[in-house]
XYZ file of C-alpha atoms in Angstrom:
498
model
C -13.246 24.865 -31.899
C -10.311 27.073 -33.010
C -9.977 28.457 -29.601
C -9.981 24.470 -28.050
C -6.953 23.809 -30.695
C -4.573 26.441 -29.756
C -5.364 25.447 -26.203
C -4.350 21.500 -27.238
C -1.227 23.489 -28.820
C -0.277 25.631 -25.845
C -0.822 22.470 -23.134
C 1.638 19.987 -25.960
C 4.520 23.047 -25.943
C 4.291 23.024 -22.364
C 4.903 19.645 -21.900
C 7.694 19.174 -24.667
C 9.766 21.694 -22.792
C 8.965 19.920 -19.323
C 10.576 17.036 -21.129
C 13.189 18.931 -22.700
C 14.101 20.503 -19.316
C 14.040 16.516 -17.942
C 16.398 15.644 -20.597
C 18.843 18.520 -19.733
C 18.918 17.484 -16.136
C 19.549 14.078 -17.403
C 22.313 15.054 -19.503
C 24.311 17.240 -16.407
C 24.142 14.188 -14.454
C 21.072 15.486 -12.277
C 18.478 12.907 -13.243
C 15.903 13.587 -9.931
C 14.397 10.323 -10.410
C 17.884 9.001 -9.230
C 17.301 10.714 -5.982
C 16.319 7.718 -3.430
C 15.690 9.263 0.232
C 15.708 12.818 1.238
C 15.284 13.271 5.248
C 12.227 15.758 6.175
C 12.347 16.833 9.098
C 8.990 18.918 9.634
C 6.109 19.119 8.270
C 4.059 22.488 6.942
C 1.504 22.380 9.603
C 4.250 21.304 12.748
C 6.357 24.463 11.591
C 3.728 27.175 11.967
C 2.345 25.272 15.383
C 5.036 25.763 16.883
C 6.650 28.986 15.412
C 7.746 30.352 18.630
C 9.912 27.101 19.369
C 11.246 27.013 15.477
C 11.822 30.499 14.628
C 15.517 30.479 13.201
C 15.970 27.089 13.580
C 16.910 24.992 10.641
C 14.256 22.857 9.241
C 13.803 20.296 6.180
C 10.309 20.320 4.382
C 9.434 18.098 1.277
C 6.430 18.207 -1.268
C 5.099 19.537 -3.851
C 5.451 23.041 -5.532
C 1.857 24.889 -6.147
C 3.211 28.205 -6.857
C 6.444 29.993 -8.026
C 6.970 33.699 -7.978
C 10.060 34.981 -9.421
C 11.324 38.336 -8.795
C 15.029 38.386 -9.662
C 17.514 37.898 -7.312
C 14.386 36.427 -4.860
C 12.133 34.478 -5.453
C 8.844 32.955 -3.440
C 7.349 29.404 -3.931
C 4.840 27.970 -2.071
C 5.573 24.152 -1.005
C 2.222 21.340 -0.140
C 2.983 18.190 1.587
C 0.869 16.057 3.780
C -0.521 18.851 6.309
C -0.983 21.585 4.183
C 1.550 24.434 2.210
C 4.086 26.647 3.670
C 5.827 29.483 1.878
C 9.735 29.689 1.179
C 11.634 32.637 0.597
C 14.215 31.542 -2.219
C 17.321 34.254 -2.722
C 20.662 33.796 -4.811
C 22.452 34.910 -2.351
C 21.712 32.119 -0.036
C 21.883 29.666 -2.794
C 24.141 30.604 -4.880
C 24.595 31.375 -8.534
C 24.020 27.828 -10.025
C 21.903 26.441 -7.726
C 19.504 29.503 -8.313
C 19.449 29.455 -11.764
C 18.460 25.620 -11.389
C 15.574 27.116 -9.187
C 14.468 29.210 -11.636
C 13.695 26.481 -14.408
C 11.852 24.203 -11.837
C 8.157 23.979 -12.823
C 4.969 24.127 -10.731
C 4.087 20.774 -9.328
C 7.570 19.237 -8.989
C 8.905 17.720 -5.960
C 11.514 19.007 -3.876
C 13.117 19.772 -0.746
C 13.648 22.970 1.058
C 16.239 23.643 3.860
C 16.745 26.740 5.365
C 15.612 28.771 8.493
C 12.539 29.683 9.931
C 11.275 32.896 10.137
C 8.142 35.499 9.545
C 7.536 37.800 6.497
C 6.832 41.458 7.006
C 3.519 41.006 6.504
C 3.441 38.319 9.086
C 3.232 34.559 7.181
C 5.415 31.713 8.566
C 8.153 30.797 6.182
C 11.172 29.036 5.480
C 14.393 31.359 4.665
C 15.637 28.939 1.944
C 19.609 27.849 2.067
C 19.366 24.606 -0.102
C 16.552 23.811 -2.604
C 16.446 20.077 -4.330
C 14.546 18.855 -7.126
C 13.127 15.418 -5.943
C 11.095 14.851 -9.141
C 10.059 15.925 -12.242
C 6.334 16.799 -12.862
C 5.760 15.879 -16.828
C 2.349 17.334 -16.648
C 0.640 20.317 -16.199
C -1.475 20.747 -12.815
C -4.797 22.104 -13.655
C -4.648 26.148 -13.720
C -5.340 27.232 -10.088
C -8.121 29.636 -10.440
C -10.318 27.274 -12.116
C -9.313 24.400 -9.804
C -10.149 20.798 -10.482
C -14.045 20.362 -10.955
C -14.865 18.219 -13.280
C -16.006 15.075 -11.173
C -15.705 12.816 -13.811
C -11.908 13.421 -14.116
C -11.725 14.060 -10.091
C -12.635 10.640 -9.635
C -10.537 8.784 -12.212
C -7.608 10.801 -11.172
C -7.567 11.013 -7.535
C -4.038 11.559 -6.837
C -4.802 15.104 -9.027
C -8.181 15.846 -6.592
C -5.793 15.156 -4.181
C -3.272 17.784 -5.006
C -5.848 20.312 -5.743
C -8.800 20.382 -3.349
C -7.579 20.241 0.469
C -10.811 19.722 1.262
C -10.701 16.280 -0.230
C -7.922 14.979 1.079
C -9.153 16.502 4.523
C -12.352 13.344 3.904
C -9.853 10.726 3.050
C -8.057 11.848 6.518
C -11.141 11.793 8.455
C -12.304 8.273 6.781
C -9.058 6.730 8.080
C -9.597 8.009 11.447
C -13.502 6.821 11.482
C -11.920 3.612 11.122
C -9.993 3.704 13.483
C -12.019 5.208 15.900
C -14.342 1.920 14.785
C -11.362 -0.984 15.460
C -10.654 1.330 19.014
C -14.053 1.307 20.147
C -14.444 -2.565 19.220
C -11.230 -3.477 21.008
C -12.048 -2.012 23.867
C -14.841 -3.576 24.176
C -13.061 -7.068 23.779
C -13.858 -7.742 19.714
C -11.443 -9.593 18.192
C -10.460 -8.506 14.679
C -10.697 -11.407 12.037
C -10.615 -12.068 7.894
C -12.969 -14.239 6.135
C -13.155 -15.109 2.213
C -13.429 -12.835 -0.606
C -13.338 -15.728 -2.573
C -16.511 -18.139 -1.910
C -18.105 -20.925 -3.153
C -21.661 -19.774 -2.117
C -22.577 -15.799 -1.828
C -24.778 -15.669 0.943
C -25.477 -13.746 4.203
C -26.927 -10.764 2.124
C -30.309 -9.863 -0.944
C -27.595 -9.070 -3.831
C -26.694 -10.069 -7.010
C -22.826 -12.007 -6.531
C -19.856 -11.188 -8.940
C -18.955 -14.348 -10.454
C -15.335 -15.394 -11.252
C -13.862 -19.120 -12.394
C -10.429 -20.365 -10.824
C -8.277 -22.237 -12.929
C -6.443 -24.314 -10.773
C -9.769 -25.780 -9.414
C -11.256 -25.607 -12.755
C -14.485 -24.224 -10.050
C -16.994 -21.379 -10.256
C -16.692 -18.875 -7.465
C -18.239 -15.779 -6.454
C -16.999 -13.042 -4.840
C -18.607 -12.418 -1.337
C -21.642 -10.252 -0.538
C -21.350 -10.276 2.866
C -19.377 -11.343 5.664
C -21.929 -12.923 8.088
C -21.959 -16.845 7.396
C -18.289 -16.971 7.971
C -18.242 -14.920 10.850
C -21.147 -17.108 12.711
C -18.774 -20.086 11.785
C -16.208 -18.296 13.957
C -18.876 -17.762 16.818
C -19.791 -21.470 16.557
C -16.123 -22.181 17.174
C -16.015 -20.354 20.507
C -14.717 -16.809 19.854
C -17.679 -15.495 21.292
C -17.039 -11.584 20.196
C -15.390 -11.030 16.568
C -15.815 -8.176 13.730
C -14.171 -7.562 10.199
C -13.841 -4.222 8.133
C -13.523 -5.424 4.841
C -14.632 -4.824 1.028
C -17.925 -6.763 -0.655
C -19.132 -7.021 -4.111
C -22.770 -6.974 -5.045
C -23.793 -6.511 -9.205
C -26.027 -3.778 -8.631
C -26.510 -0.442 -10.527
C -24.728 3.199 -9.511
C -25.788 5.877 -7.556
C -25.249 8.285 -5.068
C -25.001 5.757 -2.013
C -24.114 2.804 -4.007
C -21.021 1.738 -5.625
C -20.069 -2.242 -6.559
C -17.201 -2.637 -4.225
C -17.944 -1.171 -0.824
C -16.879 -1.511 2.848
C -18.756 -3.589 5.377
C -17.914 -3.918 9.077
C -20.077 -6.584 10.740
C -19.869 -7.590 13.959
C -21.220 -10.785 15.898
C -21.794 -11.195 20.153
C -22.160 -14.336 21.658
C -25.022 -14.828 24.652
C -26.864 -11.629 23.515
C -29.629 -9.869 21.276
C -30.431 -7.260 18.979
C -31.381 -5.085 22.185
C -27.995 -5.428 23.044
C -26.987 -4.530 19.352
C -28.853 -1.287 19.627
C -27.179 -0.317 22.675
C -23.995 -1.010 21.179
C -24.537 0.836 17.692
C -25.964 4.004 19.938
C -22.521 4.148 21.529
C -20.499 3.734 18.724
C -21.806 5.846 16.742
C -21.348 8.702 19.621
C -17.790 7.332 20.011
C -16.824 7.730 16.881
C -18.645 11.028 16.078
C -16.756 12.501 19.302
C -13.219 10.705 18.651
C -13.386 12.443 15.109
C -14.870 15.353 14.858
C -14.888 16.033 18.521
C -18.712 16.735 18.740
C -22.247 14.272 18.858
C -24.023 17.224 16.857
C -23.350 16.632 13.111
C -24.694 18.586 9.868
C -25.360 16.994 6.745
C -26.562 18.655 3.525
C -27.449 21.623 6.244
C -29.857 19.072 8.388
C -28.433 19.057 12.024
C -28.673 15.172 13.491
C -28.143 14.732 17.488
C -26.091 11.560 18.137
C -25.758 12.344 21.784
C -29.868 12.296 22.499
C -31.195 8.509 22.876
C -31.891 7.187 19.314
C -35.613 6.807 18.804
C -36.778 2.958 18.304
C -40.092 2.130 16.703
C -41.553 -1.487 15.098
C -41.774 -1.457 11.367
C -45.516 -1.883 12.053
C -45.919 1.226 13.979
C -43.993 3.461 11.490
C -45.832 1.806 8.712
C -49.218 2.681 9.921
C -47.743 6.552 11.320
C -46.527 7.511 7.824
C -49.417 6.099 5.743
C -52.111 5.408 7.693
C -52.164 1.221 7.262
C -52.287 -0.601 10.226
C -51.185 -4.383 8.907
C -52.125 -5.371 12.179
C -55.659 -5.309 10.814
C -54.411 -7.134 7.529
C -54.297 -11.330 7.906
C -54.242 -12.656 4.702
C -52.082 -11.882 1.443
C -55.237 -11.096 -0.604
C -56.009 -8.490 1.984
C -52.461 -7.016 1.661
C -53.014 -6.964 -2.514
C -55.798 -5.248 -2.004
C -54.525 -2.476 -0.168
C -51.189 -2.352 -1.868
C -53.528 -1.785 -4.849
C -55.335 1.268 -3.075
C -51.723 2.745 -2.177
C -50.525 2.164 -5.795
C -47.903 -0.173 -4.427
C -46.514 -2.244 -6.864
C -45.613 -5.976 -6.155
C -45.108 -8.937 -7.789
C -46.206 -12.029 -7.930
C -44.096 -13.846 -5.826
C -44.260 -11.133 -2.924
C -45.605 -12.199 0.624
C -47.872 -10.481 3.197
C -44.382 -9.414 5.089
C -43.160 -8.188 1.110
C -45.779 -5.746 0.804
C -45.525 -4.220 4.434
C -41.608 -3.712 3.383
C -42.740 -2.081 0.276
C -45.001 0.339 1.982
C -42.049 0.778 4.443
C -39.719 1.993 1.759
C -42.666 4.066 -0.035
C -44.232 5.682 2.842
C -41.427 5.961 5.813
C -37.625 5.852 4.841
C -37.544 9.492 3.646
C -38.802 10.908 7.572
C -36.411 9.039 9.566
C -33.812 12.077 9.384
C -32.711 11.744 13.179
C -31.178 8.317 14.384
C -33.961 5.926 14.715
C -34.186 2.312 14.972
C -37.020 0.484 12.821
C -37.391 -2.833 14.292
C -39.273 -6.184 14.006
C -39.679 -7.140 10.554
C -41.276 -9.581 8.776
C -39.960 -12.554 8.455
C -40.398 -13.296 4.776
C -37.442 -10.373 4.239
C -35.205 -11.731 6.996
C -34.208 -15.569 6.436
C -31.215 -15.176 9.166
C -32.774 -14.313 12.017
C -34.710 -15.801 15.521
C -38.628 -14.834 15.423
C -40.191 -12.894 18.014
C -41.927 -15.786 20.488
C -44.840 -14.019 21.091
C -45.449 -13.359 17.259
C -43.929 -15.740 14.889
C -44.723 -14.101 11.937
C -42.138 -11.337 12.562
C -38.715 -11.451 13.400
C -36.441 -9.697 16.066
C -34.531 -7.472 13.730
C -34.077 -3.679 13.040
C -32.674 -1.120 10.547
C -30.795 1.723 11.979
C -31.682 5.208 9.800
C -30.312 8.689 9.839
C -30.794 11.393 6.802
C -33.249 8.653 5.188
C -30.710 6.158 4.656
C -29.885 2.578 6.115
C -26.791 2.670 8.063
C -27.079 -0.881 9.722
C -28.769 -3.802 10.025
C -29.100 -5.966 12.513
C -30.229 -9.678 14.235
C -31.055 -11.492 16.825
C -29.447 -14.348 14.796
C -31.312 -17.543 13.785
C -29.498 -20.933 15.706
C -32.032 -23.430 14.857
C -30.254 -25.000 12.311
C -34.030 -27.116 11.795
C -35.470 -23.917 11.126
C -32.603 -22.572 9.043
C -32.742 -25.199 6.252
C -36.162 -24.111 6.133
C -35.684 -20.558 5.567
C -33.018 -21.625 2.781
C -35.474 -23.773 1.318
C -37.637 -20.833 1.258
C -34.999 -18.691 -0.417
C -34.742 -21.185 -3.298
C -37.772 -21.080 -4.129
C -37.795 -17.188 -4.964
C -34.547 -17.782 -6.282
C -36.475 -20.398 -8.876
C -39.386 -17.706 -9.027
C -36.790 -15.178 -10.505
C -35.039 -13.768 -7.709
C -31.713 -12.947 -8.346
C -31.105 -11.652 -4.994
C -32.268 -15.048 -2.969
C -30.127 -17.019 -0.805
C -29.169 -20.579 -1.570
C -28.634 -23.459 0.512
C -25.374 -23.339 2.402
C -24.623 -27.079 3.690
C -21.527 -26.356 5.945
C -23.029 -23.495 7.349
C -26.555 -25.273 8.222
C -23.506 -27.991 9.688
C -22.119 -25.213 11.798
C -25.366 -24.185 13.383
C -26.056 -28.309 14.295
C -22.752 -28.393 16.030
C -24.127 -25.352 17.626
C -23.977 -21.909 18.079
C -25.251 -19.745 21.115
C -27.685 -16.872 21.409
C -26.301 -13.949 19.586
C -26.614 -10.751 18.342
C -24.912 -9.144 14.854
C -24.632 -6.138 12.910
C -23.547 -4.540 9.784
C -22.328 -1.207 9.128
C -22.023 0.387 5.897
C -18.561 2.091 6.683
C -18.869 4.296 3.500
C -22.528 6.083 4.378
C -21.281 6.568 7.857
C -18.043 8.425 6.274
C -20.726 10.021 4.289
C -22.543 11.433 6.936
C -19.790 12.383 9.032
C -18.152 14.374 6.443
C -21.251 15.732 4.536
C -20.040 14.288 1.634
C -23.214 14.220 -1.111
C -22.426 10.894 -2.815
C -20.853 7.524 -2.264
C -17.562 8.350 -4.834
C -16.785 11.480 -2.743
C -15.638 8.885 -0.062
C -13.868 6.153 -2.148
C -10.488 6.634 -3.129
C -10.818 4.955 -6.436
C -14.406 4.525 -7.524
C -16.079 2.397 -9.822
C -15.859 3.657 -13.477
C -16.948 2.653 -16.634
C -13.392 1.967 -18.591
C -11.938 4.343 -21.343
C -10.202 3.199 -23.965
C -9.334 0.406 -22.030
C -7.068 1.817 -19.648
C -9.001 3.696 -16.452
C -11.153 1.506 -14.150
């Protein structure tokens, strides 16, 4: 406890004289945070690239200061920006007296600007012969200590910009989630999607199973919820004749935290006029390599130390056949809803109530085959009780065509042959409000000017969804759902951190 006190102490003095040394600046007519532009010319990681074409050429840098070593009349610092750090070589003599002695009382973590030449140490590291050093802005706190890094997770994730400044390796996922989506909008593009926005705000949640945020608006003096989805407005847009069309964009569903789920998260979903969910698989297959090859520049991945092959053809079996592979039921064999009791009962499967022949084949899905479908496979054909959106299979009614795409365990898409028969649409809605009245929170309710939509007719079409965050996941072998969001969800302290 004593030993926790002085360190309370030590950190306070430190950042009294950061202030104090602020307030000097201040004084002198040197405020930094008067400074308004500084022009950078290079960057940390351009410089040593191309050393040969640089060496004693003059060069501008700007970032951050992570280390200061002081030896008298010279000095070393070590400078982060955007691509990395680079070293400078810092000597009175090239600076002069004052400037120097300004040098001297800057603190680890500023910001500031170096200008000088470059050149290579005797012992061979690319660095910048300093002529001009300027402070760009004062750091009033204390970086954590360098040896010890910045692990706590809890304060890594509700102070980013810090994890940012202190683990490359971090910033090095934020980098490659940017360029997964691009690589996604490229890929879509090219193949003639057309990139739209739909509602945040909505009057009716729907599209998705999830619990809705819910919100009031003043000015209407209305109820709305925040979306779940992005599917009912996107088949609107298909109706309307734009025949290919995709969003990236945040939802909201009020469901607990873990690992691979957060509140706020980012969907893409994607619609096709005039084809199925064949053609959806075909499409996800190549993406998928696409992007894997755009952005890491291989199809051979590694997560948690499990190699995946996204350049093999992705295997595709029926819910049905996986079902009965991993535990031995064959529901082909199972007609009625008692039957499926009964041998949820034998499998200790439990279901409730309101659950469906189709419920209980899901639940033995998620019990018995989730956890083996490592390697990209497609699980297709559901039921139909657990897919209210989309066309049934002709030649068997009672399931649906529809798959799941899976890698390392986990759902990373879902996808339709989308429902058009806006006759058998009300139906399924109807359907939905009834487990809604049963005590399902997660049921669809009626959506009128979407059930209009589908009688003004839409074609034969395929969509998907994507959850963008487990593919950036994956593709970085990040271990949990926060590791790829900037900002994630957090309980609040004291009011002030989200």
């Amino acid at each position: 406890m004593a030993e926790q006190k002085k360190q309370e102490q030590d950190l306070n003095q430190l950042l009294k004289v950061r202030r104090e040394k602020l307030a000097e600046l201040q004084a002198n007519g040197k405020d930094p945070f008067k400074i308004v532009k500084y022009d950078v010319t290079h960057h940390s990681q351009e410089i040593k690239d191309h050393f040969e074409e640089l060496e004693n050429q003059t060069v501008t840098i700007a970032g951050r200061m992570m280390s200061k070593r002081v030896m008298g009349k010279a000095s070393f610092c070590h400078v982060q920006d955007l691509e990395g750090t680079i070293q400078s070589y810092v000597a009175r003599d090239n600076l002069g007296d004052e400037p120097y002695k300004e040098f001297k009382k800057l603190d680890v973590g500023d910001i500031v600007g170096v200008k000088g030449e470059v050149f290579k140490t005797k012992t061979g590291e690319i660095s910048i012969h300093a002529t001009e050093v300027t402070l760009l802005s004062k750091s009033l706190q204390v970086l954590p200590e360098k040896f010890h890094g910045l692990t706590n997770t809890d304060t890594r994730y509700r102070q980013r910009y810090v994890d940012l400044i202190m683990n490359p390796e971090v910033k090095d996922t934020f980098i490659k989630r940017s360029g997964i989506i691009s690589a996604i909008r490229k890929y879509l593009n090219n193949e003639g999607f057309m990139e739209v926005e739909t509602p945040i705000l909505v009057a009716n949640a729907g599209g998705a199973a999830a619990r809705p945020f819910e919100t009031h608006f003043n000015a209407l003096d209305e109820d709305f919820k925040l979306r779940i989805s992005l599917e009912l407005y996107l088949k609107r847009l298909i109706v309307g004749g734009l025949e290919r069309v995709y969003e990236i964009g945040r939802v909201f569903r009020n469901e607990g935290l873990d690992t691979r789920h957060n509140p706020e998260f980012t969907l893409m979903e994607l619609y096709q006029a005039y084809t199925d969910y064949n053609g959806m698989m075909d499409l996800t297959e190549n993406l998928y390599r696409f992007v894997a090859q755009e952005v890491l520049g291989t199809t051979t991945i590694t997560y948690n130390g499990i190699e995946m092959d996204l350049g093999k053809p992705f295997e595709r079996i029926t819910m049905l056949d996986a079902v009965k592979k991993y535990s031995g039921v064959d529901f082909n064999e199972i007609h009625t809803l008692e039957e499926a009791r009964t041998v949820a009962k034998e499998h200790h499967i439990e279901y409730e109530d309101r659950h469906k022949k189709g419920d209980i084949l899901n639940l033995f899905f998620e019990e018995y085959v989730e956890e083996h479908l490592v390697q990209p496979t497609f699980v297709m054909d559901h039921p139909i009780e657990i897919s209210p959106l989309t066309k049934k299979k002709p030649d068997n009614p009672e399931y649906v065509e529809r798959f799941e795409f899976f890698m390392n365990g986990w759902e990373m898409a879902n996808a339709y042959s989308e429902l058009n028969d806006p006759i058998d649409q009300r139906e399924r809605f109807k359907a939905q409000e009834e487990q809604l009245a049963q005590g399902d929170e997660e049921a669809n309710t009626t959506d009128e000017d979407f059930l209009n939509a589908l009688e003004v007719g839409m074609p034969p079409t395929g969509g998907i969804g994507f959850g963008i965050d487990r593919m950036v996941m994956l593709l970085t072998d990040s271990a949990a759902i926060r590791d790829v969001l900037l900002f994630p969800t957090m309980k609040t302290l004291g009011g002030k951190d989200q």
